[in-house]
Tab-separated table of C-alpha atoms and ligand atoms in Angstrom:
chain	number	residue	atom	x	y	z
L	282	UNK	CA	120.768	-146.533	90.398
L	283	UNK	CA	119.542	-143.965	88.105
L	284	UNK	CA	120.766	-143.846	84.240
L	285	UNK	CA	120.348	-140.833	82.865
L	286	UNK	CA	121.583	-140.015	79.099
L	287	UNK	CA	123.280	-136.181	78.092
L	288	UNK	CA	123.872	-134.298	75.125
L	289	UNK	CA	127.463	-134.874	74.963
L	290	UNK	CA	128.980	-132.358	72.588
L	291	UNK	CA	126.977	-130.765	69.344
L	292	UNK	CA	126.618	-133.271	66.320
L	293	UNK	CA	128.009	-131.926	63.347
L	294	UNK	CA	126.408	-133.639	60.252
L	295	UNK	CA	125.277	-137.239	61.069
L	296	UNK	CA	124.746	-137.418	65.163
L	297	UNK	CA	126.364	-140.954	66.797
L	298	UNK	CA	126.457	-142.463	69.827
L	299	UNK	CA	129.534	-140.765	70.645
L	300	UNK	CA	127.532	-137.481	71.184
L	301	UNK	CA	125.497	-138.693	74.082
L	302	UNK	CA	126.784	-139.816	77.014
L	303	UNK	CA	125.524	-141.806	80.077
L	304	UNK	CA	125.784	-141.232	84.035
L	305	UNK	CA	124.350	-142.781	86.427
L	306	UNK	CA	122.937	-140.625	89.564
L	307	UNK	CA	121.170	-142.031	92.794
L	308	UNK	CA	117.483	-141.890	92.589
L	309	UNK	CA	116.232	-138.918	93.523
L	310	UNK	CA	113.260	-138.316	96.357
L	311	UNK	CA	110.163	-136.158	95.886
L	312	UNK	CA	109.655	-133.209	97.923
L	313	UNK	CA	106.692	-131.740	99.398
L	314	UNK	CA	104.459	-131.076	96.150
L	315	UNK	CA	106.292	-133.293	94.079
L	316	UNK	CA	105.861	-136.409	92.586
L	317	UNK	CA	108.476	-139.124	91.696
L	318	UNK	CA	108.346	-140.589	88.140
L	319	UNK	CA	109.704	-143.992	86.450
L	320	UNK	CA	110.043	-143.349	82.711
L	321	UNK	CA	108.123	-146.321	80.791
L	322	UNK	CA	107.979	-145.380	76.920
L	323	UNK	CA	110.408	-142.337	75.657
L	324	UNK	CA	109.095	-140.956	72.525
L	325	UNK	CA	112.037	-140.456	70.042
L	326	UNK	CA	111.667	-137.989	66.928
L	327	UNK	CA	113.769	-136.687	63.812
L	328	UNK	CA	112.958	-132.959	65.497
L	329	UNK	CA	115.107	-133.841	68.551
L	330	UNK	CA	117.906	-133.498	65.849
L	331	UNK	CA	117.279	-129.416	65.769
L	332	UNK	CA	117.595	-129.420	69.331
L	333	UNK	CA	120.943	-130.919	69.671
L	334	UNK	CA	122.161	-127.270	67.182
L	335	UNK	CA	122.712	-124.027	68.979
L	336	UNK	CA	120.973	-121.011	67.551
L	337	UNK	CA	117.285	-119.564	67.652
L	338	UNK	CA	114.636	-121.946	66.730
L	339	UNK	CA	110.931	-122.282	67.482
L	340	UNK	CA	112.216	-124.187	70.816
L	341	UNK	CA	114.959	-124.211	72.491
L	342	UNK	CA	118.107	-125.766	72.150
L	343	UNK	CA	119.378	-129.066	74.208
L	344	UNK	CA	122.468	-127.757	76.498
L	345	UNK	CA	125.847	-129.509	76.202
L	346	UNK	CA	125.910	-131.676	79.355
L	347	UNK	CA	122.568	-131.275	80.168
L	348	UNK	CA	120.038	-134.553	80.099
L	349	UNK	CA	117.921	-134.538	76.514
L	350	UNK	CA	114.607	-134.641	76.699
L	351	UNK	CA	111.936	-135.412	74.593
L	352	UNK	CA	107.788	-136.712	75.357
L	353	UNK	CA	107.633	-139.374	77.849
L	354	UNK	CA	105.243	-141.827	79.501
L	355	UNK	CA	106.008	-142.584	83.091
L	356	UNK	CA	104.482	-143.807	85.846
L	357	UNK	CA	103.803	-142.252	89.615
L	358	UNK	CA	105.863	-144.492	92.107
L	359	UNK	CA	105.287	-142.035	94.852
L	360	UNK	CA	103.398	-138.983	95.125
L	361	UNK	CA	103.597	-135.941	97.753
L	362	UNK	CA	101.352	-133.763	95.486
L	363	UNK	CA	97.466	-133.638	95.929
L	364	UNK	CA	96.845	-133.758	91.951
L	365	UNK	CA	98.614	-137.551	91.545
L	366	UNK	CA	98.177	-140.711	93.315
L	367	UNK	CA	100.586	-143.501	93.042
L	368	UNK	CA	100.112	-145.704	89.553
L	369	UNK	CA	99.323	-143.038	87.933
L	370	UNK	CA	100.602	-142.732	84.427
L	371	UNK	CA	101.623	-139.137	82.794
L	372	UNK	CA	102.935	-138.303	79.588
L	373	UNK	CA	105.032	-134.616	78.640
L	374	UNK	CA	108.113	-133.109	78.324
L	375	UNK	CA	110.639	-135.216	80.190
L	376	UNK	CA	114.411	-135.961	80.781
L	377	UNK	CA	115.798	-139.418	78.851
L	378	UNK	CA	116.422	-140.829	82.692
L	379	UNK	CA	114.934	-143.709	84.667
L	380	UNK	CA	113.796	-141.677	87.633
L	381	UNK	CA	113.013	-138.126	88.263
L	382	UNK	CA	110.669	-135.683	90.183
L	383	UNK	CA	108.891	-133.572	88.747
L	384	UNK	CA	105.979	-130.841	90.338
L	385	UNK	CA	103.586	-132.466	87.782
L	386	UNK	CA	103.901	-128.949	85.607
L	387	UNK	CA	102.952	-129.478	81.954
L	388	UNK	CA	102.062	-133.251	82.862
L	389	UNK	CA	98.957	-134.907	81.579
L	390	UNK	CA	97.852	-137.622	83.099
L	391	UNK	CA	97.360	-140.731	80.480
L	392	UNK	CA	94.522	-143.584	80.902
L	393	UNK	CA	95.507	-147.068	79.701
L	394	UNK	CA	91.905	-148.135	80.048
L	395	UNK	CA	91.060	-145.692	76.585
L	396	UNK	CA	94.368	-147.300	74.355
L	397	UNK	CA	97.626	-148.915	74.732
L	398	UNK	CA	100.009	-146.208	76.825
L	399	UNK	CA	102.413	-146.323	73.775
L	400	UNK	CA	99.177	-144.395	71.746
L	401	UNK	CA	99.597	-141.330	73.459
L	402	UNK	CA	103.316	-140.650	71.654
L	403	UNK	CA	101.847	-141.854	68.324
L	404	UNK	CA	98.243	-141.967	67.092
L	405	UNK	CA	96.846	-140.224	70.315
L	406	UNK	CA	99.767	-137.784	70.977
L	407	UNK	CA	101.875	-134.999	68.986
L	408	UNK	CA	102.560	-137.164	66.125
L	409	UNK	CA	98.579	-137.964	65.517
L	410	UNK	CA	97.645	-134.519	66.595
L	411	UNK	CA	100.330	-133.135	64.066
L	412	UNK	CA	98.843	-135.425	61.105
L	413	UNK	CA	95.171	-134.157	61.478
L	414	UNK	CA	96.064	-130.557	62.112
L	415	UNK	CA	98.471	-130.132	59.143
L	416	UNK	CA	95.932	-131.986	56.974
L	417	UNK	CA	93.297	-129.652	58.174
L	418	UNK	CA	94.434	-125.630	58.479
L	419	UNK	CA	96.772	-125.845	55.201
L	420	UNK	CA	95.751	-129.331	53.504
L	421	UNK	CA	91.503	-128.626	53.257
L	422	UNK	CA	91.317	-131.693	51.547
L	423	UNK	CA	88.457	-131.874	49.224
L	424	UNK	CA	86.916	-135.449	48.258
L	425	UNK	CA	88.345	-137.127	44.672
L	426	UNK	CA	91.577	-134.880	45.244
L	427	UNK	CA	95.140	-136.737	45.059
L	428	UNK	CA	97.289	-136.440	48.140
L	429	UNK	CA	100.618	-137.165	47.760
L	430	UNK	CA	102.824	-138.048	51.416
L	431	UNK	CA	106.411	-138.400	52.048
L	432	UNK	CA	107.684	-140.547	54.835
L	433	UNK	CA	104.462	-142.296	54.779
L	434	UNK	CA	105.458	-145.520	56.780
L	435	UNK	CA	106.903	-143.297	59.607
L	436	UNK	CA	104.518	-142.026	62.351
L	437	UNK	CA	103.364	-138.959	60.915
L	438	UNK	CA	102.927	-139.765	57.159
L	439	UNK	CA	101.547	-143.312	57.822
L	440	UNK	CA	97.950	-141.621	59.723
L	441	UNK	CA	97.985	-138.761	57.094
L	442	UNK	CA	97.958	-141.495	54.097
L	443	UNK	CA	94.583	-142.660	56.181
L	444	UNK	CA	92.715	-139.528	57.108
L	445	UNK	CA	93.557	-139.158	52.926
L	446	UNK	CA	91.534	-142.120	52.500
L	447	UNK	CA	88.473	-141.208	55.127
L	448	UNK	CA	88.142	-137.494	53.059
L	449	UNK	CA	87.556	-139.446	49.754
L	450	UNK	CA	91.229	-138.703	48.129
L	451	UNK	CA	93.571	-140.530	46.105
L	452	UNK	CA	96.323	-141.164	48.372
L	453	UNK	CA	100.125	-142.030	47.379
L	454	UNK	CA	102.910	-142.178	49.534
L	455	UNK	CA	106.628	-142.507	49.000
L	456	UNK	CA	108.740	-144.146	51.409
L	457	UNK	CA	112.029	-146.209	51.231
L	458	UNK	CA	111.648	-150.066	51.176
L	459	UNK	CA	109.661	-152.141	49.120
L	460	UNK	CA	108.251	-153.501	52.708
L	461	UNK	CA	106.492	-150.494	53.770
L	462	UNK	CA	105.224	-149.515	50.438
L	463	UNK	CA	103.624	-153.041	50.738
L	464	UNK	CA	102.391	-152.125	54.106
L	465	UNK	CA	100.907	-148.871	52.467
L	466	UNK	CA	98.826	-150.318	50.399
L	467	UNK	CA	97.695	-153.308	52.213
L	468	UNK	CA	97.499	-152.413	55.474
L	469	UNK	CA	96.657	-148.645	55.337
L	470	UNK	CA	94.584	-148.536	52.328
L	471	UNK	CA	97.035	-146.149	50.103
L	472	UNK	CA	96.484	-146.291	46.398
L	473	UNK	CA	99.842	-146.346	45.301
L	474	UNK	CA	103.770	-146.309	46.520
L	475	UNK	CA	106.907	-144.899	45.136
L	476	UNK	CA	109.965	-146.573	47.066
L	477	UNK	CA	112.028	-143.478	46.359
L	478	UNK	CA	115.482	-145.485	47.076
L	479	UNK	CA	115.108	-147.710	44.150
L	480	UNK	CA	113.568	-144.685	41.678
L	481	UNK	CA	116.118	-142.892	39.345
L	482	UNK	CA	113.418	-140.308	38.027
L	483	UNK	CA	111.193	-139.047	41.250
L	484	UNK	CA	109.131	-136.572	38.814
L	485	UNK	CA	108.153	-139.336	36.419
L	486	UNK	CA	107.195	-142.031	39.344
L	487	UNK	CA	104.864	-139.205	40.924
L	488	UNK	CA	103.648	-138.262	37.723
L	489	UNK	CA	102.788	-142.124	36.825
L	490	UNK	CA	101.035	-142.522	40.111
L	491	UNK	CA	99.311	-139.612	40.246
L	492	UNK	CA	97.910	-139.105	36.418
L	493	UNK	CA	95.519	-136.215	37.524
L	494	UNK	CA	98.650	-134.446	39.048
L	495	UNK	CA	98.902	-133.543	42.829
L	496	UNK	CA	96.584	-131.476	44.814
L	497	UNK	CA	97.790	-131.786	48.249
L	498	UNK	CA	101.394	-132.641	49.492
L	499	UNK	CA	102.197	-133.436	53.008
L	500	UNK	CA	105.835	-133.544	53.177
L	501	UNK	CA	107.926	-135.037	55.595
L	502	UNK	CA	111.504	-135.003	54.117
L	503	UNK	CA	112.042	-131.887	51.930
L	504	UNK	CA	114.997	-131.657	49.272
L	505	UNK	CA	115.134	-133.604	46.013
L	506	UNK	CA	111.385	-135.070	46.737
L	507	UNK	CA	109.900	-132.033	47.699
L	508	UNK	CA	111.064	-130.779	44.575
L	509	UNK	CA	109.927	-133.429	42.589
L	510	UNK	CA	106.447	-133.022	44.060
L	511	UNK	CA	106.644	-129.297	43.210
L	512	UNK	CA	106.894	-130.443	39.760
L	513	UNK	CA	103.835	-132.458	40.003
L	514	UNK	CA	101.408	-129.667	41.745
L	515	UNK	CA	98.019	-128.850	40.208
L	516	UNK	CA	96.727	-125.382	40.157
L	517	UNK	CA	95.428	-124.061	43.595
L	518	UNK	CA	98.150	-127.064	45.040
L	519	UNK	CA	98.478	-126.627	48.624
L	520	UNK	CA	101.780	-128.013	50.096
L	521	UNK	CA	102.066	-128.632	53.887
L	522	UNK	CA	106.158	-128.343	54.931
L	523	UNK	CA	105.906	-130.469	57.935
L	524	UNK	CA	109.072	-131.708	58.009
L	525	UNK	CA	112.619	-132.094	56.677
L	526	UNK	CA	114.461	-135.042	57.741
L	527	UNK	CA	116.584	-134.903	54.285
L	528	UNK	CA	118.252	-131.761	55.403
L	529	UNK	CA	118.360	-132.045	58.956
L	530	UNK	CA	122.047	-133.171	58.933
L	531	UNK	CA	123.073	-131.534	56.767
L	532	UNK	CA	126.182	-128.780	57.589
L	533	UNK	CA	124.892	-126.319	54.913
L	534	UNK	CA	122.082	-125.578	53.177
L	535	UNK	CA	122.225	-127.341	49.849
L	536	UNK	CA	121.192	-125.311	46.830
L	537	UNK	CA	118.497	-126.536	44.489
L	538	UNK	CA	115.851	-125.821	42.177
L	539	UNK	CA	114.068	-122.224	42.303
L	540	UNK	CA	110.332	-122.807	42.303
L	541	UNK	CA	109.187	-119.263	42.530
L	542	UNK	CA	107.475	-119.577	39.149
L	543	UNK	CA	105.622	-122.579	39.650
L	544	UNK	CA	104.127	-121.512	43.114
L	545	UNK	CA	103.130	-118.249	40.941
L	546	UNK	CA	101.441	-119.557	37.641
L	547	UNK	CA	100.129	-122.430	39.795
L	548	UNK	CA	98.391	-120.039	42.453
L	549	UNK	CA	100.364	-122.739	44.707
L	550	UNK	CA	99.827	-122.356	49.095
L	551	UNK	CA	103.199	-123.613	50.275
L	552	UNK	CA	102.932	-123.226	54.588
L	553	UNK	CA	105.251	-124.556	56.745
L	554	UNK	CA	103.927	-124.946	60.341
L	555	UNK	CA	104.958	-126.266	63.802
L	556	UNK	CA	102.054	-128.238	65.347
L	557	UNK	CA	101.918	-126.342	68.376
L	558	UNK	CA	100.899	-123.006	66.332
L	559	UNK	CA	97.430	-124.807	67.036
L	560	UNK	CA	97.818	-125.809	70.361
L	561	UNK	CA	94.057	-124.570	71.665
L	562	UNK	CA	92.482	-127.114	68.886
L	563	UNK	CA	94.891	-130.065	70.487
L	564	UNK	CA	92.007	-131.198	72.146
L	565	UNK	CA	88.979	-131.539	69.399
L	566	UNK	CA	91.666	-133.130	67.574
L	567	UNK	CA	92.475	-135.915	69.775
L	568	UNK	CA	88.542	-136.223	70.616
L	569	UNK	CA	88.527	-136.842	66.484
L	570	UNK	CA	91.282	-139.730	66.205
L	571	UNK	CA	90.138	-141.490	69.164
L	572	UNK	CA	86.828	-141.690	67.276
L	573	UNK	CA	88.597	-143.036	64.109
L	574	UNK	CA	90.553	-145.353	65.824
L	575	UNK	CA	87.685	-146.674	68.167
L	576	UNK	CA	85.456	-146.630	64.460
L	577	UNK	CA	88.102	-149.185	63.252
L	578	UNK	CA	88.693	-146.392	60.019
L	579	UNK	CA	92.822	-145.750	61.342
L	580	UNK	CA	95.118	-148.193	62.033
L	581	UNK	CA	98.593	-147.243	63.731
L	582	UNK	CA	101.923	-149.511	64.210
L	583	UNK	CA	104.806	-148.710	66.033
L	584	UNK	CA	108.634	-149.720	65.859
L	585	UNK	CA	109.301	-150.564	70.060
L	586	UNK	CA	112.883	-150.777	70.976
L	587	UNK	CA	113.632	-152.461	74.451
L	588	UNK	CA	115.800	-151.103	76.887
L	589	UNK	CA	117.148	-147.459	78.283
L	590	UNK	CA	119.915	-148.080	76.997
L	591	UNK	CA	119.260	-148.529	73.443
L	592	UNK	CA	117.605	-144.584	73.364
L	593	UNK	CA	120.441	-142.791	71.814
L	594	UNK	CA	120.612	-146.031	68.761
L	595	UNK	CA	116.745	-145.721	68.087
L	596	UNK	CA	117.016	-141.934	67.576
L	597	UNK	CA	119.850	-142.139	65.190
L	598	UNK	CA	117.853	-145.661	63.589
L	599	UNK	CA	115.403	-142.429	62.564
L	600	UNK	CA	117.876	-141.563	60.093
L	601	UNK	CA	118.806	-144.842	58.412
L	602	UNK	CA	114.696	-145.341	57.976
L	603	UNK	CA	114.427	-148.517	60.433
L	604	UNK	CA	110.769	-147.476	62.101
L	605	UNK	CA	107.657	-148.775	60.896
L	606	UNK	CA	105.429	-145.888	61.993
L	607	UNK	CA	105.966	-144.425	65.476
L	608	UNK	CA	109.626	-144.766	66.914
L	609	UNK	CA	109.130	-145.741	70.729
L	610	UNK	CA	111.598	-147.086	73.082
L	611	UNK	CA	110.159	-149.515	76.382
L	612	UNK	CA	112.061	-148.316	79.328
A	27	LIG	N1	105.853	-129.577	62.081
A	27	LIG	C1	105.623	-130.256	63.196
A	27	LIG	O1	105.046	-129.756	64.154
A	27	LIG	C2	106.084	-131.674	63.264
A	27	LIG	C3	105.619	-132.550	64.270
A	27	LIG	C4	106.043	-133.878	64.251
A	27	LIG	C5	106.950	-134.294	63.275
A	27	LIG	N2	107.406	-133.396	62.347
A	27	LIG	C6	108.317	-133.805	61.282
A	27	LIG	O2	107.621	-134.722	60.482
A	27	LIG	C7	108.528	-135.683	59.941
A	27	LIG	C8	108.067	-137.080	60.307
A	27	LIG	O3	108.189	-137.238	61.721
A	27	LIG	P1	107.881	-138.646	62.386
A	27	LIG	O4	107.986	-138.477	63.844
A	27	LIG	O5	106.637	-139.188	61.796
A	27	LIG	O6	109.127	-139.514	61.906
A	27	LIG	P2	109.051	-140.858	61.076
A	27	LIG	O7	108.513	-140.540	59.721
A	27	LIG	O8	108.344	-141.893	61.880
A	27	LIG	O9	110.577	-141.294	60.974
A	27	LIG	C9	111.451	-140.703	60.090
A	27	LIG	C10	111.402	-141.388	58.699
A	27	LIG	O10	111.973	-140.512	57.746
A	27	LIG	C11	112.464	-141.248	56.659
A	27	LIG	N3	113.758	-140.668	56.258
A	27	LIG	C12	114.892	-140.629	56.980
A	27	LIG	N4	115.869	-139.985	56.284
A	27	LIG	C13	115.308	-139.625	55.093
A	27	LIG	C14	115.785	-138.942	53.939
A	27	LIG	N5	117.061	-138.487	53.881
A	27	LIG	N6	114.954	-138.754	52.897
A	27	LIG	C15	113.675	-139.200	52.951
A	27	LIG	N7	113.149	-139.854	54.016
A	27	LIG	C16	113.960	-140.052	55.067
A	27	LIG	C17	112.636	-142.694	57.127
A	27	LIG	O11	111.716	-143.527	56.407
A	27	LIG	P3	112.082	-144.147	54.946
A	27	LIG	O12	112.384	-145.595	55.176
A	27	LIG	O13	110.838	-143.910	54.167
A	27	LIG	O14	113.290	-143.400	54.437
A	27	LIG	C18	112.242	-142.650	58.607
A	27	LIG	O15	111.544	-143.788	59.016
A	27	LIG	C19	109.903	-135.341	60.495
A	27	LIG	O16	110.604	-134.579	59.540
A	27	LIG	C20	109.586	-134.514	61.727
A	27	LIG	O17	110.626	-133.639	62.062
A	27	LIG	C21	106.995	-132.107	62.327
């Protein structure tokens, strides 16, 4: 059989298992041109959470009992198509199901031989690729600057904290267990940690970590630390809105702090981007973490959650903080 897993009915607020379901379907066979895929690592991230909303957005939304989708490694099992032999193993925009078919269309093919398969949805894939460009269009890190990152344990923030470290920065990270800070520091070289679940006064721990103020925020979360950070900018402060996790449940927009004035006497840059605005430098990009990675100067970890079944659980896990860098789950 063939489990597949659908976008049951809109979340509203916090998503739960009740708004997936799953069906199973008989395997399907490839036609002429196609190829027939077995899903081996499905790639689960906080932006899947916009999808599951109606309404326009920068891509479009998941359809009420319609499969979900998200980036997936899978493997060839039989091929009719001239541009994939059997074993091969592809990674792209696929449906959360054991089998499908697929006319290879937006598919790139993945070689084990170069890294682990599970690299190519973390340090080698979008969430890498998203570190390094953020860090380099909006960020322009200069050497002896401070860098401050939110959700630095998680996939994105944890490689951004290191790339901080090969420019020459000062690099602190906030995250939300006393664990990962740990990890932070003494496994990714970070200078300092704020666990921001055990810190009454966010504005005071950044401005304690980082004495020479901030130059460069990469933020992951938005809200109450974003604004905190705001309070800690430097003149010419460039802040990189890469994410939002904080407010992606959340049914309306929640009102805070105006920070007009501080982005004007500061000279502040404040860019929010999608990484696929730089989609032609994808490549030069990758080239430049595989180097890092093969020079032994970036380390990446992973969170790998057995089992099909247990998709829908690790995506909502995203939300209660339980990854360790990038959230995977092994078919
Ligand atoms: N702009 C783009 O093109 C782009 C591309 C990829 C990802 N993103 C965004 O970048 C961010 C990181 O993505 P990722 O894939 O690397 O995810 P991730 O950081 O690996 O996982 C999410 C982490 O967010 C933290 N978190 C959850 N709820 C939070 C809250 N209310 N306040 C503060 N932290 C919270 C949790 O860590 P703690 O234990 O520290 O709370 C959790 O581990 C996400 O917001 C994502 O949407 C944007």
């Amino acid at each position: 059989m063939n489990k597949t897993i659908y976008l049951k009915n809109r979340p509203s607020g916090e998503p739960s298992l009740n708004d997936f379901e799953f069906k199973e379907e008989s395997k399907p066979s490839p036609s002429d041109g196609e190829i027939l895929l077995k899903s081996k690592y499905i790639s689960v991230d906080p932006y899947l959470r916009g999808r599951m909303r109606s309404g326009e957005s920068y891509i479009e939304p998941f359809k009420v009992n319609e499969p979900i989708e998200s980036v997936i490694i899978a493997e060839v099992i039989s091929s009719n198509s001239p541009n994939f032999k059997e074993g091969d193993f592809v990674t792209g925009m696929l449906k959360w199901k054991q089998f499908q078919v697929s006319k290879g269309i937006g598919l790139n093919k993945v070689d084990p031989n170069i890294a682990p398969l599970t690299a190519f949805l973390g340090i080698l894939g979008l969430t890498g690729i998203t570190a390094y460009l953020g860090l380099e269009k909006i960020g322009k890190l200069k050497e002896g600057e401070t860098l401050l990152v939110s959700g630095a344990a998680g996939a994105v923030g944890s490689i951004v904290g290191q790339i901080g470290k090969i420019k020459g920065c000062k690099v602190v990270g906030i995250a939300g267990t006393d664990e990962k800070i740990a990890l932070l520091k003494n496994e990714f070289g970070f200078d300092e940690g704020i666990n921001y679940k055990t810190t009454s006064n966010m504005k005071e721990a950044i401005n304690k970590s980082c004495p020479n103020g901030v130059d460069v925020y990469f933020d992951n979360v938005g809200g109450e630390i974003l604004d905190a950070a705001l309070e800690n900018i430097n003149k010419f402060g460039r802040l990189i809105i890469c994410g939002a996790i904080a407010l992606y449940n959340a049914t309306e927009t929640p009102q805070g702090p105006r920070h007009e004035g501080t982005l004007i006497k500061k000279s502040v840059l404040m860019q929010g981007f999608t990484v696929r605005d730089y989609i032609k430098e994808f490549g030069p990009a990758t080239k430049q973490l595989a180097t890092w990675l093969q020079e032994d100067k970036i380390k990446y970890t992973e969170t790998i959650v057995d089992g099909f079944d247990k998709t829908p659980q690790a995506f909502l896990d995203l939300f209660k903080g339980k990854n360790t860098g990038k959230m995977i789950v092994k078919v």
